Amino acid sequence: MQPLNYQITECDCGLTTINNAILSLLGRSNFNLHLKNKIDLICVDEPNFHGTSRIAMEHIGKVIEKYTSLKSRYIKNIELDDLEIELKYTDFSNTKVILRTKYGVVEGDEHYVLIMRVDEMGMHIFDPYYVEGVTKSSTYYGIESNRYI
């Protein structure tokens, strides 16, 4: 599998997480350049560069369907409140879940992370926010992440 990417600015977690979801499902050779350009234009639409809005994430689902063989059921955008229900009915072998959360961010902001799989150990999350010096996974309330929370 292609290595996942970290965000390059403080406000592109949505953009990076969407790209990582598509990359992990399709691979680099099948990642359509027109889709990549559309995603780049749609994301980071919040005023004052606060990131990707909920509306933009919903719109991206339609764009993904237009430019790939992926249907909206393969990449799910969910809220923290809906997490338990969604995870019960998700087959992670062919689906990625993008979770919108307030986990690990400044009060009032939201953050997008990619749920890679769920097993008896908990959720395995890729967080695109790179923290210098943190190289191993951690567990927090049953959630395994690639960074400390």
Coordinates of N, CA, C and O in Angstrom, one line a residue:
M1 N 0.8 -1.2 0.0 CA 0.0 0.0 0.0 C 0.9 1.3 0.0 O 1.9 1.3 0.7
Q2 N 0.5 2.2 -0.7 CA 1.1 3.5 -0.8 C 1.1 4.2 0.6 O 0.1 4.2 1.3
P3 N 2.3 4.7 1.0 CA 2.3 5.4 2.3 C 1.3 6.6 2.3 O 1.1 7.3 1.3
L4 N 0.6 6.8 3.5 CA -0.3 7.9 3.6 C 0.5 9.2 3.8 O 1.6 9.2 4.2
N5 N -0.2 10.3 3.5 CA 0.4 11.6 3.6 C 0.0 12.4 4.8 O -1.1 12.2 5.3
Y6 N 0.9 13.3 5.3 CA 0.6 14.2 6.3 C 0.2 15.6 5.7 O 0.6 15.9 4.6
Q7 N -0.6 16.4 6.4 CA -1.0 17.7 5.9 C 0.3 18.6 5.9 O 1.2 18.4 6.7
I8 N 0.2 19.5 4.9 CA 1.4 20.4 4.8 C 1.1 21.8 5.3 O 2.1 22.6 5.4
T9 N -0.1 22.1 5.7 CA -0.4 23.4 6.4 C -1.2 23.1 7.6 O -1.6 21.9 7.9
E10 N -1.5 24.1 8.4 CA -2.3 23.9 9.6 C -3.8 23.7 9.3 O -4.6 23.3 10.1
C11 N -4.2 23.9 8.0 CA -5.7 23.9 7.7 C -6.1 22.9 6.6 O -7.2 23.0 6.1
D12 N -5.2 21.9 6.3 CA -5.6 21.1 5.1 C -5.8 19.6 5.6 O -5.6 18.7 4.8
C13 N -6.3 19.4 6.8 CA -6.6 18.0 7.2 C -7.7 17.4 6.4 O -7.6 16.2 6.1
G14 N -8.7 18.1 6.0 CA -9.8 17.5 5.2 C -9.3 17.1 3.8 O -9.5 16.0 3.4
L15 N -8.5 18.0 3.2 CA -8.0 17.7 1.9 C -7.0 16.5 1.9 O -7.1 15.6 1.1
T16 N -6.2 16.5 2.9 CA -5.2 15.4 3.1 C -5.9 14.1 3.4 O -5.6 13.0 2.8
T17 N -6.9 14.1 4.2 CA -7.7 12.9 4.6 C -8.5 12.3 3.4 O -8.5 11.1 3.2
I18 N -9.1 13.2 2.6 CA -9.8 12.7 1.4 C -8.8 12.1 0.5 O -9.0 11.0 -0.1
N19 N -7.7 12.7 0.2 CA -6.7 12.2 -0.7 C -6.1 10.8 -0.2 O -6.0 9.9 -0.9
N20 N -5.9 10.7 1.1 CA -5.5 9.5 1.7 C -6.5 8.3 1.6 O -6.2 7.2 1.3
A21 N -7.8 8.7 1.8 CA -8.9 7.7 1.6 C -8.9 7.1 0.2 O -8.9 5.9 0.0
I22 N -8.8 8.0 -0.8 CA -8.8 7.6 -2.2 C -7.6 6.8 -2.5 O -7.6 5.8 -3.2
L23 N -6.4 7.3 -2.1 CA -5.2 6.6 -2.3 C -5.2 5.2 -1.7 O -4.7 4.3 -2.4
S24 N -5.7 5.0 -0.5 CA -5.7 3.7 0.1 C -6.7 2.8 -0.6 O -6.5 1.6 -0.5
L25 N -7.7 3.3 -1.2 CA -8.7 2.4 -1.9 C -8.3 2.1 -3.4 O -8.4 1.0 -3.8
L26 N -7.7 3.1 -4.1 CA -7.4 3.0 -5.5 C -6.0 2.8 -5.8 O -5.6 2.3 -6.9
G27 N -5.1 3.3 -5.0 CA -3.7 3.3 -5.3 C -3.3 4.5 -6.1 O -4.1 5.1 -6.7
R28 N -2.0 4.8 -6.2 CA -1.6 6.0 -6.9 C -1.8 5.9 -8.4 O -2.2 6.9 -9.0
S29 N -1.6 4.7 -9.0 CA -1.8 4.6 -10.5 C -3.2 4.9 -10.9 O -3.4 5.2 -12.1
N30 N -4.2 4.7 -10.0 CA -5.6 4.9 -10.4 C -6.2 6.2 -9.9 O -7.4 6.4 -10.0
F31 N -5.4 7.0 -9.3 CA -5.8 8.3 -8.7 C -5.9 9.3 -9.9 O -4.9 9.8 -10.4
N32 N -7.1 9.6 -10.3 CA -7.3 10.5 -11.5 C -6.9 11.9 -11.2 O -7.2 12.5 -10.2
L33 N -6.1 12.5 -12.1 CA -5.5 13.8 -12.0 C -6.7 14.9 -11.9 O -6.6 15.8 -11.2
H34 N -7.7 14.7 -12.7 CA -8.8 15.6 -12.7 C -9.5 15.6 -11.4 O -9.9 16.6 -10.9
L35 N -9.7 14.4 -10.8 CA -10.3 14.3 -9.4 C -9.4 15.0 -8.4 O -9.9 15.8 -7.6
K36 N -8.1 14.8 -8.5 CA -7.2 15.5 -7.6 C -7.3 17.0 -7.7 O -7.4 17.7 -6.7
N37 N -7.4 17.5 -8.9 CA -7.5 19.0 -9.1 C -8.9 19.5 -8.5 O -8.9 20.6 -7.9
K38 N -9.9 18.8 -8.7 CA -11.3 19.2 -8.2 C -11.3 19.2 -6.7 O -11.8 20.1 -6.1
I39 N -10.7 18.1 -6.1 CA -10.6 18.1 -4.6 C -9.8 19.3 -4.1 O -10.3 19.9 -3.1
D40 N -8.7 19.6 -4.7 CA -7.9 20.7 -4.3 C -8.7 22.0 -4.4 O -8.6 22.9 -3.5
L41 N -9.6 22.2 -5.4 CA -10.3 23.4 -5.5 C -11.5 23.5 -4.5 O -11.8 24.6 -4.1
I42 N -12.1 22.4 -4.2 CA -13.2 22.4 -3.3 C -12.8 22.5 -1.8 O -13.5 23.2 -1.0
C43 N -11.7 21.9 -1.4 CA -11.3 21.9 0.0 C -10.7 23.2 0.4 O -10.5 24.1 -0.4
V44 N -10.5 23.4 1.7 CA -10.0 24.6 2.3 C -10.9 25.8 1.9 O -10.4 26.8 1.4
D45 N -12.2 25.6 2.1 CA -13.1 26.6 1.7 C -13.7 27.5 2.8 O -14.4 28.4 2.6
E46 N -13.2 27.2 4.1 CA -13.7 27.9 5.2 C -13.1 29.3 5.2 O -11.9 29.4 4.9
P47 N -13.8 30.3 5.6 CA -13.3 31.7 5.7 C -12.0 31.7 6.6 O -12.0 31.0 7.6
N48 N -11.1 32.6 6.3 CA -9.9 32.8 7.0 C -9.1 31.5 7.1 O -8.3 31.3 8.1
F49 N -9.2 30.6 6.1 CA -8.4 29.4 6.0 C -8.5 28.5 7.3 O -7.5 28.1 7.8
H50 N -9.7 28.2 7.7 CA -9.9 27.3 8.8 C -10.1 25.9 8.4 O -10.4 25.0 9.2
G51 N -10.0 25.6 7.1 CA -10.0 24.2 6.6 C -11.2 24.0 5.7 O -11.7 24.8 5.0
T52 N -11.7 22.7 5.8 CA -12.7 22.2 4.9 C -14.0 22.2 5.6 O -14.2 21.6 6.7
S53 N -15.0 22.8 5.0 CA -16.4 22.8 5.6 C -17.1 21.5 5.4 O -16.7 20.7 4.6
R54 N -18.1 21.3 6.2 CA -19.0 20.1 6.1 C -19.6 20.0 4.7 O -19.7 19.0 4.1
I55 N -20.0 21.2 4.2 CA -20.7 21.2 2.8 C -19.7 20.8 1.8 O -20.0 20.0 0.8
A56 N -18.4 21.2 1.9 CA -17.4 20.8 0.9 C -17.2 19.3 0.9 O -17.1 18.7 -0.1
M57 N -17.1 18.8 2.1 CA -16.9 17.3 2.2 C -18.1 16.5 1.6 O -17.9 15.5 0.9
E58 N -19.3 17.0 1.7 CA -20.4 16.4 1.1 C -20.3 16.5 -0.4 O -20.6 15.5 -1.1
H59 N -19.9 17.6 -0.9 CA -19.8 17.8 -2.3 C -18.7 17.0 -2.9 O -18.8 16.4 -4.0
I60 N -17.6 16.8 -2.2 CA -16.5 15.9 -2.7 C -17.0 14.5 -2.9 O -16.5 13.9 -3.9
G61 N -17.9 14.0 -2.1 CA -18.5 12.7 -2.4 C -19.0 12.5 -3.8 O -18.8 11.5 -4.5
K62 N -19.7 13.6 -4.2 CA -20.3 13.5 -5.6 C -19.2 13.6 -6.7 O -19.3 13.0 -7.7
V63 N -18.2 14.4 -6.4 CA -17.1 14.5 -7.3 C -16.3 13.2 -7.4 O -16.0 12.8 -8.5
I64 N -16.1 12.5 -6.3 CA -15.5 11.2 -6.3 C -16.2 10.2 -7.2 O -15.7 9.5 -8.0
E65 N -17.6 10.2 -7.0 CA -18.4 9.3 -7.9 C -18.3 9.6 -9.3 O -18.3 8.7 -10.2
K66 N -18.1 10.9 -9.7 CA -18.0 11.3 -11.1 C -16.7 10.8 -11.7 O -16.7 10.4 -12.9
Y67 N -15.6 10.9 -11.0 CA -14.3 10.7 -11.6 C -13.7 9.3 -11.3 O -12.6 9.0 -11.8
T68 N -14.4 8.5 -10.5 CA -13.8 7.2 -10.2 C -14.9 6.1 -10.2 O -16.1 6.4 -10.4
S69 N -14.5 4.9 -10.0 CA -15.4 3.8 -9.9 C -16.0 3.7 -8.4 O -16.8 2.9 -8.2
L70 N -15.5 4.5 -7.5 CA -15.9 4.5 -6.1 C -17.3 5.2 -6.0 O -17.5 6.2 -6.5
K71 N -18.1 4.5 -5.3 CA -19.4 5.1 -5.0 C -19.4 5.7 -3.6 O -18.4 5.4 -2.8
S72 N -20.3 6.5 -3.2 CA -20.3 7.2 -1.9 C -20.2 6.2 -0.7 O -19.7 6.6 0.4
R73 N -20.6 5.0 -0.9 CA -20.6 4.1 0.3 C -19.1 3.6 0.6 O -18.9 3.1 1.6
Y74 N -18.2 3.9 -0.3 CA -16.8 3.5 -0.1 C -16.0 4.5 0.7 O -15.0 4.1 1.3
I75 N -16.4 5.7 0.7 CA -15.8 6.7 1.5 C -16.9 7.4 2.3 O -17.7 8.1 1.7
K76 N -17.0 7.2 3.6 CA -18.1 7.7 4.4 C -17.5 8.9 5.2 O -16.5 8.8 5.8
N77 N -18.3 10.0 5.3 CA -18.0 11.1 6.2 C -19.0 11.0 7.3 O -20.2 11.0 7.1
I78 N -18.5 10.9 8.5 CA -19.4 10.7 9.7 C -19.0 11.7 10.8 O -17.9 12.2 10.9
E79 N -20.0 12.0 11.6 CA -19.8 12.8 12.8 C -19.5 11.9 14.0 O -19.8 10.7 14.0
L80 N -18.9 12.4 15.0 CA -18.5 11.6 16.2 C -19.8 11.0 16.8 O -19.7 9.9 17.3
D81 N -20.9 11.7 16.8 CA -22.1 11.2 17.4 C -22.7 10.0 16.7 O -23.3 9.1 17.3
D82 N -22.4 9.8 15.4 CA -22.9 8.7 14.6 C -21.9 7.5 14.5 O -22.1 6.6 13.9
L83 N -20.7 7.7 15.2 CA -19.6 6.8 15.0 C -20.0 5.3 15.3 O -19.7 4.4 14.5
E84 N -20.6 5.1 16.5 CA -20.8 3.7 16.9 C -21.7 3.0 15.9 O -21.5 1.8 15.5
I85 N -22.8 3.6 15.5 CA -23.7 3.0 14.5 C -23.0 2.7 13.2 O -23.1 1.6 12.6
E86 N -22.3 3.7 12.7 CA -21.6 3.5 11.4 C -20.6 2.4 11.4 O -20.5 1.7 10.4
L87 N -19.8 2.3 12.5 CA -18.8 1.3 12.5 C -19.3 -0.1 12.5 O -18.7 -1.0 12.0
K88 N -20.5 -0.3 13.1 CA -21.1 -1.7 13.1 C -21.4 -2.2 11.7 O -21.4 -3.4 11.5
Y89 N -21.7 -1.3 10.8 CA -22.1 -1.7 9.4 C -21.1 -1.4 8.3 O -21.5 -1.3 7.2
T90 N -19.9 -1.2 8.7 CA -18.8 -0.8 7.7 C -17.9 -2.0 7.5 O -17.4 -2.6 8.4
D91 N -17.7 -2.3 6.2 CA -16.7 -3.4 5.9 C -15.4 -2.6 5.5 O -15.3 -2.0 4.4
F92 N -14.4 -2.7 6.3 CA -13.2 -1.9 6.1 C -12.3 -2.5 5.1 O -11.3 -1.9 4.7
S93 N -12.6 -3.6 4.5 CA -11.8 -4.2 3.5 C -11.9 -3.4 2.2 O -11.0 -3.3 1.4
N94 N -13.0 -2.7 2.0 CA -13.2 -1.9 0.8 C -13.9 -0.5 1.1 O -14.4 0.1 0.2
T95 N -13.8 -0.1 2.3 CA -14.4 1.2 2.7 C -13.5 1.9 3.6 O -12.8 1.3 4.5
K96 N -13.4 3.2 3.5 CA -12.7 4.1 4.4 C -13.7 5.1 5.0 O -14.6 5.6 4.4
V97 N -13.5 5.4 6.3 CA -14.4 6.3 7.0 C -13.6 7.5 7.4 O -12.5 7.4 8.0
I98 N -14.1 8.7 7.0 CA -13.5 9.9 7.4 C -14.3 10.5 8.6 O -15.5 10.7 8.5
L99 N -13.7 10.6 9.7 CA -14.3 11.1 10.9 C -14.1 12.6 11.2 O -12.9 13.0 11.2
R100 N -15.2 13.3 11.3 CA -15.0 14.7 11.7 C -15.1 14.8 13.2 O -16.1 14.4 13.8
T101 N -14.1 15.4 13.8 CA -14.1 15.4 15.3 C -13.5 16.7 15.8 O -12.9 17.5 15.0
K102 N -13.5 16.8 17.0 CA -12.8 18.0 17.7 C -11.6 17.4 18.4 O -11.0 18.1 19.2
Y103 N -11.2 16.2 18.1 CA -10.1 15.5 18.8 C -8.8 16.1 18.5 O -8.5 16.3 17.3
G104 N -8.1 16.6 19.5 CA -6.7 17.0 19.3 C -6.6 18.4 18.6 O -5.5 18.7 18.0
V105 N -7.6 19.2 18.6 CA -7.5 20.5 17.9 C -7.9 21.6 18.9 O -8.4 21.4 20.0
V106 N -7.7 22.9 18.4 CA -8.0 24.1 19.2 C -9.5 24.1 19.3 O -10.3 23.8 18.4
E107 N -10.0 24.6 20.5 CA -11.4 24.7 20.7 C -12.1 25.5 19.6 O -11.6 26.5 19.2
G108 N -13.2 25.0 19.1 CA -14.0 25.6 18.1 C -13.7 25.1 16.7 O -14.5 25.2 15.8
D109 N -12.5 24.5 16.5 CA -12.2 24.0 15.2 C -12.5 22.5 15.1 O -12.7 21.9 16.1
E110 N -12.6 22.0 13.9 CA -12.9 20.6 13.7 C -11.7 20.0 13.0 O -10.8 20.7 12.4
H111 N -11.6 18.7 13.0 CA -10.4 18.0 12.5 C -10.9 16.7 11.8 O -11.8 16.1 12.3
Y112 N -10.3 16.4 10.7 CA -10.7 15.2 10.0 C -9.5 14.1 10.1 O -8.4 14.5 9.9
V113 N -9.9 12.9 10.4 CA -9.0 11.8 10.5 C -9.6 10.6 9.7 O -10.8 10.6 9.5
L114 N -8.7 9.7 9.4 CA -9.1 8.5 8.6 C -9.1 7.3 9.4 O -8.1 6.9 10.0
I115 N -10.3 6.6 9.6 CA -10.4 5.4 10.3 C -10.0 4.3 9.3 O -10.7 4.1 8.3
M116 N -8.9 3.6 9.5 CA -8.4 2.6 8.6 C -9.1 1.2 8.8 O -9.4 0.5 7.9
R117 N -9.3 0.9 10.1 CA -10.0 -0.4 10.4 C -10.5 -0.3 11.9 O -10.0 0.5 12.7
V118 N -11.3 -1.3 12.2 CA -11.8 -1.5 13.6 C -11.6 -2.9 13.9 O -12.0 -3.8 13.1
D119 N -11.0 -3.3 15.0 CA -10.9 -4.6 15.5 C -11.1 -4.7 17.0 O -11.5 -3.7 17.6
E120 N -10.8 -5.8 17.6 CA -11.0 -6.0 19.0 C -10.1 -5.1 19.8 O -10.4 -4.8 21.0
M121 N -9.1 -4.5 19.3 CA -8.2 -3.6 20.0 C -8.8 -2.1 19.9 O -8.4 -1.3 20.7
G122 N -9.7 -1.9 19.0 CA -10.3 -0.5 18.9 C -10.2 0.0 17.5 O -10.1 -0.8 16.5
M123 N -10.2 1.3 17.4 CA -10.1 1.9 16.1 C -8.7 2.2 15.7 O -8.0 2.7 16.6
H124 N -8.3 2.0 14.5 CA -7.0 2.3 14.0 C -7.2 3.5 13.1 O -7.8 3.5 12.0
I125 N -6.6 4.7 13.6 CA -6.9 5.9 12.9 C -5.5 6.5 12.4 O -4.5 6.4 13.0
F126 N -5.6 7.0 11.1 CA -4.5 7.8 10.6 C -4.9 9.3 10.8 O -5.8 9.7 10.2
D127 N -4.1 10.0 11.6 CA -4.3 11.4 11.7 C -3.3 12.1 10.9 O -2.1 11.9 11.1
P128 N -3.7 13.0 9.9 CA -2.8 13.6 9.0 C -1.9 14.7 9.6 O -1.1 15.3 9.0
Y129 N -2.2 15.1 10.9 CA -1.4 16.2 11.5 C -0.1 15.6 12.1 O -0.1 14.8 13.0
Y130 N 1.0 16.0 11.5 CA 2.3 15.5 11.9 C 2.8 16.2 13.1 O 2.7 17.4 13.2
V131 N 3.2 15.4 14.1 CA 3.8 15.9 15.3 C 5.3 15.5 15.4 O 5.5 14.3 15.4
E132 N 6.1 16.4 15.4 CA 7.6 16.2 15.4 C 8.0 15.3 16.6 O 7.6 15.5 17.7
G133 N 8.7 14.2 16.3 CA 9.2 13.3 17.3 C 8.3 12.2 17.7 O 8.7 11.3 18.4
V134 N 7.1 12.2 17.2 CA 6.1 11.1 17.5 C 6.1 10.2 16.4 O 5.7 10.5 15.3
T135 N 6.7 9.0 16.6 CA 6.8 8.0 15.5 C 6.0 6.7 15.7 O 5.9 5.9 14.9
K136 N 5.5 6.5 16.9 CA 4.8 5.2 17.2 C 3.4 5.5 17.5 O 3.0 6.6 17.8
S137 N 2.6 4.5 17.4 CA 1.2 4.6 17.6 C 0.9 4.7 19.1 O 1.7 4.3 19.9
S138 N -0.2 5.2 19.5 CA -0.6 5.3 20.8 C -2.1 4.9 20.9 O -2.8 4.9 20.0
T139 N -2.5 4.5 22.1 CA -3.9 4.1 22.4 C -4.5 5.1 23.4 O -3.9 5.4 24.4
Y140 N -5.7 5.5 23.1 CA -6.3 6.5 23.9 C -7.8 6.1 23.9 O -8.5 6.2 22.9
Y141 N -8.3 5.7 25.0 CA -9.7 5.3 25.1 C -10.1 4.3 24.0 O -11.1 4.4 23.4
G142 N -9.2 3.3 23.8 CA -9.5 2.3 22.8 C -9.3 2.7 21.4 O -9.5 2.0 20.4
I143 N -8.7 4.0 21.2 CA -8.5 4.5 19.8 C -7.0 4.4 19.6 O -6.2 5.1 20.3
E144 N -6.5 3.7 18.6 CA -5.1 3.7 18.2 C -4.9 4.8 17.2 O -5.6 4.9 16.2
S145 N -4.0 5.6 17.4 CA -3.7 6.7 16.5 C -2.2 6.7 16.2 O -1.4 6.2 16.9
N146 N -1.8 7.4 15.1 CA -0.4 7.5 14.7 C 0.3 8.6 15.5 O 1.4 8.9 15.3
R147 N -0.5 9.3 16.4 CA 0.2 10.3 17.2 C -0.5 10.4 18.6 O -1.5 9.8 18.8
Y148 N 0.2 11.0 19.5 CA -0.3 11.1 20.9 C -1.4 12.1 20.9 O -1.3 13.1 20.1
I149 N -2.4 11.9 21.7 CA -3.5 12.9 21.8 C -3.3 13.7 23.0 O -3.0 13.2 24.1

